[in-house]
Amino acid sequence: MILPLTVCVISTLWTLGLMALMDIRINIITSTIPVFLMTISIADSIHFMSDYYRNLEKMDAGAAVNHSMMRLTNPLMMTSVTTCMGFLALSYTKLIYVSQFGLFMSVGVAIAFVVTVTFLPAILPFLNVQRGKNTQHGGSGNSYLFRQFSRLLHWLNGKSVVFSVLILLLGAGMLVASRDVPVDNQNIAQFDKSTDIRKADVLLNQYFGGTVPNYFWIRGTESRAFVKPEAMAALDAIKQRLMSHKEIGYVASPSDFMKRMNQQINHDTFRLPPDPSEALYGQYLFLYENSTEQDVRNLLDPDYKNALIVAMSHTEKASDLRRIIQDVDAYAATVLPTNMKLVASGFGEVLVKSTDEIVNGQLRSFVLSALFVMVTLLLLFRSLPVALISVLPLSLTVLTNFSVIQLSGSYIDIGTALIAGIVFGIGVDFVIHLLSSVQGAIRAGAKPAEAVVLAVEEVWLPIMLNAISMAMGFLVLVYSNYGVTARLGMMVASSMMLCALFTLLVVPVLINLVKPKVLYQEAG
């Protein structure tokens, strides 16, 4: 156990050191890199050491290492390449935090591969492990778990057509269920209620008008445009529209200055003058400019050509802010003069736009990671049916996640948006190890159907151990006080187990059903 952990630590330290060398700061997303790397980099070590100990039963340490290197170097390299490609797909986004995460995760995976195929072969022969002792027998048919699993697989093979149809129907159903999966974004609300930042946010929203600034810039085309009564009345109408939303707690508008001057000079209520004129508003603004109060400059430029309305909201939920912004934008178009235009900005608009980028990034990462994996599998196995079969368990895992999100009433956020790239990048390792074992059994003289059984017998325990170890590693993130990180950890952990099960159950059945020519020709 010490050797795999050593590989993890070395890989993680080198990656973090490279980030420091390039002056990349740790942020809310890249803070998960150590957990991800520690968890992922152990996979290659487990596969290598499982094969080494199995070989050690039949040969000495030096020969066992050489045999493992010859047999596993290509599969390990291909799994590392596909994992790198999966994470690189995440870097094609305008969200810098996500882009940095994808880039340095791919670098860390490459480092883990190099350390695995150099450090482990160098150190293993020097360990005092006796032949036939302390070795792993998980692949043996004598295992109770494997016997039960083998019976299930045999039963599924006997009903391969029905099983395949059910899998396709399941995939289609999940695709429909996850078609309208919601996407949202918020920051402060993701922290646990016990944290100081969450307590402070609750307190500020309780006693003040809100904590999230939303700016609405109204652009005119001529000087002194906002001295005109119709323009000032439109600004006040937009303010009232904003205040009609329960999420908005405070709004500052240039019309407030006119109301204040009318109240003080005419001893009137806080309202616009009943008989406004351009000259009157000009005088009010002149008085404001020559007083000690210069607040008017925060909302009007010196030429009165541009105006600003500031709205503080009690929520930072992107879906709520989008609804408010869209409503105000549509309303402004009905009350503003034709030569004026409203433009939303501020932190609220940033949240809305970042949510749009989450959607686009999720689609890009899904398409790119699937494309990268497909190309890699085509190069490795030179068979389109094999590549399509290999992608199926990964797609089922992603669709299962989206379906659970949809049915549970949750939503995709900046963390869970990474799930497609992560599943395709990591989950394909299971498929590659299984198919490589099938090819190895065929080359050793086994018939395709027999080779599939032998391959499953050989890799089922390493695959499940990998899935369990990665799931346990990612579950550490569940204890985070930040909801995005906690949900990501839970989702990735469950995805690893699902992907391993789909790989061990779906891929063998489909291979026996489809009978890819590349495998049968090799057997012939």
PDB file of N, CA, C and O in Angstrom, residues 191-231:
ATOM      1  N   PHE A 191     -22.008  27.735   0.780  1.00  0.00           N
ATOM      2  CA  PHE A 191     -21.286  27.478   2.025  1.00  0.00           C
ATOM      3  C   PHE A 191     -22.244  26.953   3.090  1.00  0.00           C
ATOM      4  O   PHE A 191     -23.429  27.295   3.105  1.00  0.00           O
ATOM      5  N   ASP A 192     -21.714  26.147   3.974  1.00  0.00           N
ATOM      6  CA  ASP A 192     -22.516  25.599   5.066  1.00  0.00           C
ATOM      7  C   ASP A 192     -23.045  26.731   5.954  1.00  0.00           C
ATOM      8  O   ASP A 192     -22.395  27.763   6.126  1.00  0.00           O
ATOM      9  N   LYS A 193     -24.238  26.518   6.505  1.00  0.00           N
ATOM     10  CA  LYS A 193     -24.858  27.563   7.323  1.00  0.00           C
ATOM     11  C   LYS A 193     -24.048  27.914   8.563  1.00  0.00           C
ATOM     12  O   LYS A 193     -24.235  28.989   9.145  1.00  0.00           O
ATOM     13  N   SER A 194     -23.150  27.025   8.961  1.00  0.00           N
ATOM     14  CA  SER A 194     -22.351  27.279  10.166  1.00  0.00           C
ATOM     15  C   SER A 194     -21.130  28.148   9.892  1.00  0.00           C
ATOM     16  O   SER A 194     -20.470  28.596  10.823  1.00  0.00           O
ATOM     17  N   THR A 195     -20.806  28.409   8.633  1.00  0.00           N
ATOM     18  CA  THR A 195     -19.607  29.191   8.303  1.00  0.00           C
ATOM     19  C   THR A 195     -19.861  30.673   8.539  1.00  0.00           C
ATOM     20  O   THR A 195     -20.986  31.160   8.445  1.00  0.00           O
ATOM     21  N   ASP A 196     -18.778  31.398   8.826  1.00  0.00           N
ATOM     22  CA  ASP A 196     -18.896  32.831   9.127  1.00  0.00           C
ATOM     23  C   ASP A 196     -19.432  33.618   7.934  1.00  0.00           C
ATOM     24  O   ASP A 196     -20.231  34.544   8.098  1.00  0.00           O
ATOM     25  N   ILE A 197     -18.987  33.255   6.734  1.00  0.00           N
ATOM     26  CA  ILE A 197     -19.415  34.005   5.556  1.00  0.00           C
ATOM     27  C   ILE A 197     -20.917  33.854   5.325  1.00  0.00           C
ATOM     28  O   ILE A 197     -21.592  34.807   4.930  1.00  0.00           O
ATOM     29  N   ARG A 198     -21.447  32.670   5.604  1.00  0.00           N
ATOM     30  CA  ARG A 198     -22.893  32.458   5.434  1.00  0.00           C
ATOM     31  C   ARG A 198     -23.671  33.223   6.509  1.00  0.00           C
ATOM     32  O   ARG A 198     -24.716  33.821   6.228  1.00  0.00           O
ATOM     33  N   LYS A 199     -23.167  33.210   7.736  1.00  0.00           N
ATOM     34  CA  LYS A 199     -23.828  33.950   8.814  1.00  0.00           C
ATOM     35  C   LYS A 199     -23.841  35.443   8.524  1.00  0.00           C
ATOM     36  O   LYS A 199     -24.845  36.126   8.744  1.00  0.00           O
ATOM     37  N   ALA A 200     -22.701  35.951   8.025  1.00  0.00           N
ATOM     38  CA  ALA A 200     -22.617  37.376   7.704  1.00  0.00           C
ATOM     39  C   ALA A 200     -23.581  37.743   6.589  1.00  0.00           C
ATOM     40  O   ALA A 200     -24.234  38.802   6.630  1.00  0.00           O
ATOM     41  N   ASP A 201     -23.710  36.872   5.599  1.00  0.00           N
ATOM     42  CA  ASP A 201     -24.617  37.138   4.477  1.00  0.00           C
ATOM     43  C   ASP A 201     -26.065  37.175   4.956  1.00  0.00           C
ATOM     44  O   ASP A 201     -26.839  38.045   4.537  1.00  0.00           O
ATOM     45  N   VAL A 202     -26.430  36.254   5.822  1.00  0.00           N
ATOM     46  CA  VAL A 202     -27.791  36.233   6.360  1.00  0.00           C
ATOM     47  C   VAL A 202     -28.072  37.508   7.151  1.00  0.00           C
ATOM     48  O   VAL A 202     -29.141  38.128   7.023  1.00  0.00           O
ATOM     49  N   LEU A 203     -27.113  37.928   7.953  1.00  0.00           N
ATOM     50  CA  LEU A 203     -27.280  39.128   8.782  1.00  0.00           C
ATOM     51  C   LEU A 203     -27.427  40.378   7.917  1.00  0.00           C
ATOM     52  O   LEU A 203     -28.300  41.216   8.160  1.00  0.00           O
ATOM     53  N   LEU A 204     -26.594  40.497   6.897  1.00  0.00           N
ATOM     54  CA  LEU A 204     -26.659  41.670   6.019  1.00  0.00           C
ATOM     55  C   LEU A 204     -27.972  41.718   5.256  1.00  0.00           C
ATOM     56  O   LEU A 204     -28.564  42.793   5.088  1.00  0.00           O
ATOM     57  N   ASN A 205     -28.449  40.585   4.802  1.00  0.00           N
ATOM     58  CA  ASN A 205     -29.717  40.557   4.080  1.00  0.00           C
ATOM     59  C   ASN A 205     -30.898  40.820   4.998  1.00  0.00           C
ATOM     60  O   ASN A 205     -31.944  41.317   4.553  1.00  0.00           O
ATOM     61  N   GLN A 206     -30.734  40.494   6.276  1.00  0.00           N
ATOM     62  CA  GLN A 206     -31.814  40.714   7.227  1.00  0.00           C
ATOM     63  C   GLN A 206     -31.998  42.192   7.551  1.00  0.00           C
ATOM     64  O   GLN A 206     -33.128  42.681   7.678  1.00  0.00           O
ATOM     65  N   TYR A 207     -30.895  42.929   7.683  1.00  0.00           N
ATOM     66  CA  TYR A 207     -30.958  44.322   8.123  1.00  0.00           C
ATOM     67  C   TYR A 207     -30.703  45.344   7.023  1.00  0.00           C
ATOM     68  O   TYR A 207     -30.899  46.540   7.245  1.00  0.00           O
ATOM     69  N   PHE A 208     -30.261  44.896   5.862  1.00  0.00           N
ATOM     70  CA  PHE A 208     -29.981  45.822   4.770  1.00  0.00           C
ATOM     71  C   PHE A 208     -30.719  45.378   3.506  1.00  0.00           C
ATOM     72  O   PHE A 208     -31.409  44.371   3.494  1.00  0.00           O
ATOM     73  N   GLY A 209     -30.534  46.139   2.450  1.00  0.00           N
ATOM     74  CA  GLY A 209     -31.306  45.928   1.235  1.00  0.00           C
ATOM     75  C   GLY A 209     -30.849  44.803   0.341  1.00  0.00           C
ATOM     76  O   GLY A 209     -31.496  44.510  -0.666  1.00  0.00           O
ATOM     77  N   GLY A 210     -29.761  44.141   0.685  1.00  0.00           N
ATOM     78  CA  GLY A 210     -29.261  43.049  -0.140  1.00  0.00           C
ATOM     79  C   GLY A 210     -27.746  43.047  -0.191  1.00  0.00           C
ATOM     80  O   GLY A 210     -27.093  43.991   0.275  1.00  0.00           O
ATOM     81  N   THR A 211     -27.203  42.001  -0.746  1.00  0.00           N
ATOM     82  CA  THR A 211     -25.745  41.857  -0.806  1.00  0.00           C
ATOM     83  C   THR A 211     -25.216  41.673  -2.224  1.00  0.00           C
ATOM     84  O   THR A 211     -24.008  41.617  -2.421  1.00  0.00           O
ATOM     85  N   VAL A 212     -26.104  41.565  -3.206  1.00  0.00           N
ATOM     86  CA  VAL A 212     -25.665  41.324  -4.585  1.00  0.00           C
ATOM     87  C   VAL A 212     -26.007  42.541  -5.440  1.00  0.00           C
ATOM     88  O   VAL A 212     -27.185  42.840  -5.664  1.00  0.00           O
ATOM     89  N   PRO A 213     -24.995  43.275  -5.926  1.00  0.00           N
ATOM     90  CA  PRO A 213     -25.264  44.477  -6.730  1.00  0.00           C
ATOM     91  C   PRO A 213     -25.602  44.136  -8.179  1.00  0.00           C
ATOM     92  O   PRO A 213     -24.933  43.326  -8.810  1.00  0.00           O
ATOM     93  N   ASN A 214     -26.638  44.754  -8.671  1.00  0.00           N
ATOM     94  CA  ASN A 214     -27.036  44.620 -10.071  1.00  0.00           C
ATOM     95  C   ASN A 214     -27.116  46.016 -10.673  1.00  0.00           C
ATOM     96  O   ASN A 214     -27.817  46.888 -10.140  1.00  0.00           O
ATOM     97  N   TYR A 215     -26.407  46.231 -11.753  1.00  0.00           N
ATOM     98  CA  TYR A 215     -26.361  47.545 -12.375  1.00  0.00           C
ATOM     99  C   TYR A 215     -27.120  47.534 -13.701  1.00  0.00           C
ATOM    100  O   TYR A 215     -26.989  46.594 -14.498  1.00  0.00           O
ATOM    101  N   PHE A 216     -27.880  48.589 -13.933  1.00  0.00           N
ATOM    102  CA  PHE A 216     -28.598  48.740 -15.195  1.00  0.00           C
ATOM    103  C   PHE A 216     -28.197  50.080 -15.806  1.00  0.00           C
ATOM    104  O   PHE A 216     -28.564  51.139 -15.303  1.00  0.00           O
ATOM    105  N   TRP A 217     -27.413  49.985 -16.852  1.00  0.00           N
ATOM    106  CA  TRP A 217     -26.883  51.162 -17.533  1.00  0.00           C
ATOM    107  C   TRP A 217     -27.851  51.542 -18.658  1.00  0.00           C
ATOM    108  O   TRP A 217     -28.122  50.736 -19.543  1.00  0.00           O
ATOM    109  N   ILE A 218     -28.351  52.790 -18.586  1.00  0.00           N
ATOM    110  CA  ILE A 218     -29.255  53.275 -19.627  1.00  0.00           C
ATOM    111  C   ILE A 218     -28.473  54.274 -20.480  1.00  0.00           C
ATOM    112  O   ILE A 218     -28.041  55.332 -19.989  1.00  0.00           O
ATOM    113  N   ARG A 219     -28.299  53.930 -21.728  1.00  0.00           N
ATOM    114  CA  ARG A 219     -27.492  54.739 -22.646  1.00  0.00           C
ATOM    115  C   ARG A 219     -28.375  55.650 -23.500  1.00  0.00           C
ATOM    116  O   ARG A 219     -29.329  55.190 -24.125  1.00  0.00           O
ATOM    117  N   GLY A 220     -28.030  56.930 -23.501  1.00  0.00           N
ATOM    118  CA  GLY A 220     -28.692  57.874 -24.389  1.00  0.00           C
ATOM    119  C   GLY A 220     -27.810  58.177 -25.589  1.00  0.00           C
ATOM    120  O   GLY A 220     -26.663  57.733 -25.667  1.00  0.00           O
ATOM    121  N   THR A 221     -28.341  58.932 -26.507  1.00  0.00           N
ATOM    122  CA  THR A 221     -27.576  59.269 -27.720  1.00  0.00           C
ATOM    123  C   THR A 221     -27.241  60.748 -27.813  1.00  0.00           C
ATOM    124  O   THR A 221     -26.554  61.167 -28.743  1.00  0.00           O
ATOM    125  N   GLU A 222     -27.720  61.559 -26.855  1.00  0.00           N
ATOM    126  CA  GLU A 222     -27.461  62.993 -26.909  1.00  0.00           C
ATOM    127  C   GLU A 222     -27.239  63.534 -25.512  1.00  0.00           C
ATOM    128  O   GLU A 222     -27.675  62.944 -24.513  1.00  0.00           O
ATOM    129  N   SER A 223     -26.553  64.670 -25.431  1.00  0.00           N
ATOM    130  CA  SER A 223     -26.299  65.308 -24.145  1.00  0.00           C
ATOM    131  C   SER A 223     -27.616  65.768 -23.516  1.00  0.00           C
ATOM    132  O   SER A 223     -28.581  66.107 -24.214  1.00  0.00           O
ATOM    133  N   ARG A 224     -27.632  65.797 -22.185  1.00  0.00           N
ATOM    134  CA  ARG A 224     -28.778  66.234 -21.388  1.00  0.00           C
ATOM    135  C   ARG A 224     -30.032  65.411 -21.679  1.00  0.00           C
ATOM    136  O   ARG A 224     -31.163  65.854 -21.504  1.00  0.00           O
ATOM    137  N   ALA A 225     -29.816  64.151 -22.131  1.00  0.00           N
ATOM    138  CA  ALA A 225     -30.958  63.296 -22.433  1.00  0.00           C
ATOM    139  C   ALA A 225     -31.787  63.003 -21.198  1.00  0.00           C
ATOM    140  O   ALA A 225     -33.023  62.886 -21.267  1.00  0.00           O
ATOM    141  N   PHE A 226     -31.127  62.915 -20.029  1.00  0.00           N
ATOM    142  CA  PHE A 226     -31.840  62.521 -18.817  1.00  0.00           C
ATOM    143  C   PHE A 226     -32.284  63.716 -17.980  1.00  0.00           C
ATOM    144  O   PHE A 226     -32.659  63.563 -16.820  1.00  0.00           O
ATOM    145  N   VAL A 227     -32.235  64.899 -18.605  1.00  0.00           N
ATOM    146  CA  VAL A 227     -32.853  66.059 -17.970  1.00  0.00           C
ATOM    147  C   VAL A 227     -34.316  66.169 -18.417  1.00  0.00           C
ATOM    148  O   VAL A 227     -35.128  66.822 -17.767  1.00  0.00           O
ATOM    149  N   LYS A 228     -34.640  65.480 -19.481  1.00  0.00           N
ATOM    150  CA  LYS A 228     -35.992  65.528 -20.019  1.00  0.00           C
ATOM    151  C   LYS A 228     -36.961  64.748 -19.119  1.00  0.00           C
ATOM    152  O   LYS A 228     -36.625  63.675 -18.619  1.00  0.00           O
ATOM    153  N   PRO A 229     -38.146  65.303 -18.898  1.00  0.00           N
ATOM    154  CA  PRO A 229     -39.114  64.663 -17.982  1.00  0.00           C
ATOM    155  C   PRO A 229     -39.477  63.232 -18.372  1.00  0.00           C
ATOM    156  O   PRO A 229     -39.617  62.364 -17.498  1.00  0.00           O
ATOM    157  N   GLU A 230     -39.643  62.962 -19.685  1.00  0.00           N
ATOM    158  CA  GLU A 230     -40.047  61.610 -20.085  1.00  0.00           C
ATOM    159  C   GLU A 230     -38.958  60.575 -19.775  1.00  0.00           C
ATOM    160  O   GLU A 230     -39.254  59.428 -19.427  1.00  0.00           O
ATOM    161  N   ALA A 231     -37.680  60.995 -19.881  1.00  0.00           N
ATOM    162  CA  ALA A 231     -36.578  60.081 -19.569  1.00  0.00           C
ATOM    163  C   ALA A 231     -36.514  59.814 -18.068  1.00  0.00           C
ATOM    164  O   ALA A 231     -36.322  58.670 -17.623  1.00  0.00           O
TER     165      ALA A 231
END
